[in-house]
């Protein structure tokens, strides 16, 4: 997790279990977290990035192109607030997730200060 206000807001919401939705090669779910976009907000992500999409109060897990992508880069529908990344993204497991599946997010260790 990054050391940002958006990442802190996600951390404070954990643990949670929510229904997942799929948009191209992106898993997202409303986690009820409101965040302010950083000044350098963008809609482009990297494979393995975790971000909050403010209009949907949703956590997003990017693992490939989405319907908004230009080429192969992951791209959100609108600007996102990055909150972290998967350390070693094995996207093969993410590709098997289907809409409606339960997405469980939990803290495995304390955030770094």
PDB file of C-alpha atoms in Angstrom, residues 4-104:
ATOM      1  CA  UNK A   4      -1.272   8.364   0.784  1.00  0.00           C
ATOM      2  CA  UNK A   5      -4.593   9.581   2.203  1.00  0.00           C
ATOM      3  CA  UNK A   6      -6.455   7.358  -0.295  1.00  0.00           C
ATOM      4  CA  UNK A   7      -4.505   4.259   0.771  1.00  0.00           C
ATOM      5  CA  UNK A   8      -5.105   5.131   4.441  1.00  0.00           C
ATOM      6  CA  UNK A   9      -8.859   5.346   3.765  1.00  0.00           C
ATOM      7  CA  UNK A  10      -8.817   1.869   2.216  1.00  0.00           C
ATOM      8  CA  UNK A  11      -6.727   0.506   5.100  1.00  0.00           C
ATOM      9  CA  UNK A  12      -9.248   1.852   7.615  1.00  0.00           C
ATOM     10  CA  UNK A  13     -12.118   0.114   5.767  1.00  0.00           C
ATOM     11  CA  UNK A  14     -10.497  -3.342   6.030  1.00  0.00           C
ATOM     12  CA  UNK A  15     -11.457  -6.120   6.383  1.00  0.00           C
ATOM     13  CA  UNK A  16     -14.380  -6.292   3.983  1.00  0.00           C
ATOM     14  CA  UNK A  17     -16.063  -8.644   1.569  1.00  0.00           C
ATOM     15  CA  UNK A  18     -17.969  -7.226  -1.394  1.00  0.00           C
ATOM     16  CA  UNK A  19     -19.343  -8.472  -4.718  1.00  0.00           C
ATOM     17  CA  UNK A  20     -16.879  -8.042  -7.565  1.00  0.00           C
ATOM     18  CA  UNK A  21     -17.645  -6.551 -10.948  1.00  0.00           C
ATOM     19  CA  UNK A  22     -15.579  -6.999 -14.114  1.00  0.00           C
ATOM     20  CA  UNK A  23     -14.781  -4.361 -16.735  1.00  0.00           C
ATOM     21  CA  UNK A  24     -12.381  -5.753 -19.303  1.00  0.00           C
ATOM     22  CA  UNK A  25      -9.260  -6.808 -17.405  1.00  0.00           C
ATOM     23  CA  UNK A  26     -10.218  -4.881 -14.282  1.00  0.00           C
ATOM     24  CA  UNK A  27     -11.923  -6.116 -11.133  1.00  0.00           C
ATOM     25  CA  UNK A  28     -13.753  -3.418  -9.199  1.00  0.00           C
ATOM     26  CA  UNK A  29     -16.063  -3.261  -6.213  1.00  0.00           C
ATOM     27  CA  UNK A  30     -17.807  -0.539  -4.227  1.00  0.00           C
ATOM     28  CA  UNK A  31     -16.101  -0.448  -0.825  1.00  0.00           C
ATOM     29  CA  UNK A  32     -17.821   2.707   0.393  1.00  0.00           C
ATOM     30  CA  UNK A  33     -14.624   4.755   0.596  1.00  0.00           C
ATOM     31  CA  UNK A  34     -14.729   8.401  -0.428  1.00  0.00           C
ATOM     32  CA  UNK A  35     -11.408   9.924  -1.496  1.00  0.00           C
ATOM     33  CA  UNK A  36     -10.160  13.132  -3.037  1.00  0.00           C
ATOM     34  CA  UNK A  37      -8.177  12.665  -6.221  1.00  0.00           C
ATOM     35  CA  UNK A  38      -4.508  13.637  -5.991  1.00  0.00           C
ATOM     36  CA  UNK A  39      -3.358  16.580  -8.110  1.00  0.00           C
ATOM     37  CA  UNK A  40      -1.520  14.245 -10.486  1.00  0.00           C
ATOM     38  CA  UNK A  41      -4.500  11.898 -10.942  1.00  0.00           C
ATOM     39  CA  UNK A  42      -4.611   9.922 -14.161  1.00  0.00           C
ATOM     40  CA  UNK A  43      -6.768   7.246 -15.694  1.00  0.00           C
ATOM     41  CA  UNK A  44      -3.792   5.104 -16.797  1.00  0.00           C
ATOM     42  CA  UNK A  45      -2.589   2.258 -14.562  1.00  0.00           C
ATOM     43  CA  UNK A  46      -0.067  -0.571 -14.630  1.00  0.00           C
ATOM     44  CA  UNK A  47      -0.773  -4.300 -14.424  1.00  0.00           C
ATOM     45  CA  UNK A  48      -1.137  -5.121 -10.718  1.00  0.00           C
ATOM     46  CA  UNK A  49      -2.106  -1.595  -9.629  1.00  0.00           C
ATOM     47  CA  UNK A  50      -4.754  -1.055  -6.966  1.00  0.00           C
ATOM     48  CA  UNK A  51      -6.675   2.218  -7.040  1.00  0.00           C
ATOM     49  CA  UNK A  52      -9.844   3.904  -5.868  1.00  0.00           C
ATOM     50  CA  UNK A  53     -12.243   5.075  -8.546  1.00  0.00           C
ATOM     51  CA  UNK A  54     -14.035   7.958  -6.767  1.00  0.00           C
ATOM     52  CA  UNK A  55     -17.307   8.048  -8.785  1.00  0.00           C
ATOM     53  CA  UNK A  56     -18.056   4.445  -7.764  1.00  0.00           C
ATOM     54  CA  UNK A  57     -16.307   4.542  -4.362  1.00  0.00           C
ATOM     55  CA  UNK A  58     -14.701   1.429  -5.777  1.00  0.00           C
ATOM     56  CA  UNK A  59     -11.429  -0.389  -5.350  1.00  0.00           C
ATOM     57  CA  UNK A  60     -10.004  -1.365  -8.736  1.00  0.00           C
ATOM     58  CA  UNK A  61      -7.515  -4.120  -9.487  1.00  0.00           C
ATOM     59  CA  UNK A  62      -5.966  -3.682 -12.914  1.00  0.00           C
ATOM     60  CA  UNK A  63      -4.564  -6.709 -14.757  1.00  0.00           C
ATOM     61  CA  UNK A  64      -4.785  -5.749 -18.427  1.00  0.00           C
ATOM     62  CA  UNK A  65      -6.684  -3.637 -20.942  1.00  0.00           C
ATOM     63  CA  UNK A  66     -10.173  -2.318 -20.274  1.00  0.00           C
ATOM     64  CA  UNK A  67     -12.773  -1.007 -22.742  1.00  0.00           C
ATOM     65  CA  UNK A  68     -11.206   2.478 -22.279  1.00  0.00           C
ATOM     66  CA  UNK A  69      -7.652   1.301 -23.053  1.00  0.00           C
ATOM     67  CA  UNK A  70      -5.568   2.482 -25.953  1.00  0.00           C
ATOM     68  CA  UNK A  71      -3.466  -0.507 -26.793  1.00  0.00           C
ATOM     69  CA  UNK A  72      -2.536  -2.882 -23.995  1.00  0.00           C
ATOM     70  CA  UNK A  73      -2.290  -0.472 -21.055  1.00  0.00           C
ATOM     71  CA  UNK A  74      -4.837  -0.747 -18.243  1.00  0.00           C
ATOM     72  CA  UNK A  75      -7.028   2.374 -18.248  1.00  0.00           C
ATOM     73  CA  UNK A  76      -9.840   3.400 -15.889  1.00  0.00           C
ATOM     74  CA  UNK A  77     -13.100   4.992 -17.019  1.00  0.00           C
ATOM     75  CA  UNK A  78     -11.986   8.273 -15.401  1.00  0.00           C
ATOM     76  CA  UNK A  79      -9.143   9.432 -13.097  1.00  0.00           C
ATOM     77  CA  UNK A  80      -8.237   7.173 -10.187  1.00  0.00           C
ATOM     78  CA  UNK A  81      -6.411   7.512  -6.868  1.00  0.00           C
ATOM     79  CA  UNK A  82      -3.625   4.903  -6.719  1.00  0.00           C
ATOM     80  CA  UNK A  83      -3.493   3.078  -3.371  1.00  0.00           C
ATOM     81  CA  UNK A  84      -1.021   0.246  -3.910  1.00  0.00           C
ATOM     82  CA  UNK A  85       0.012  -2.638  -6.097  1.00  0.00           C
ATOM     83  CA  UNK A  86       0.248  -6.388  -6.092  1.00  0.00           C
ATOM     84  CA  UNK A  87       3.887  -7.231  -5.403  1.00  0.00           C
ATOM     85  CA  UNK A  88       4.107 -10.118  -7.862  1.00  0.00           C
ATOM     86  CA  UNK A  89       1.002  -9.982 -10.037  1.00  0.00           C
ATOM     87  CA  UNK A  90       0.113 -13.419 -11.330  1.00  0.00           C
ATOM     88  CA  UNK A  91      -2.837 -12.246 -13.417  1.00  0.00           C
ATOM     89  CA  UNK A  92      -3.861 -15.763 -14.424  1.00  0.00           C
ATOM     90  CA  UNK A  93      -5.882 -16.127 -11.202  1.00  0.00           C
ATOM     91  CA  UNK A  94      -7.483 -12.690 -11.670  1.00  0.00           C
ATOM     92  CA  UNK A  95      -8.711 -13.681 -15.126  1.00  0.00           C
ATOM     93  CA  UNK A  96     -10.872 -16.407 -13.549  1.00  0.00           C
ATOM     94  CA  UNK A  97     -12.853 -13.974 -11.339  1.00  0.00           C
ATOM     95  CA  UNK A  98     -16.453 -13.446 -12.498  1.00  0.00           C
ATOM     96  CA  UNK A  99     -18.934 -10.672 -11.742  1.00  0.00           C
ATOM     97  CA  UNK A 100     -20.765 -11.355  -8.517  1.00  0.00           C
ATOM     98  CA  UNK A 101     -17.904 -13.316  -6.968  1.00  0.00           C
ATOM     99  CA  UNK A 102     -17.060 -12.326  -3.413  1.00  0.00           C
ATOM    100  CA  UNK A 103     -13.986 -10.094  -3.244  1.00  0.00           C
ATOM    101  CA  UNK A 104     -12.389 -10.258   0.196  1.00  0.00           C
TER     102      UNK A 104
END
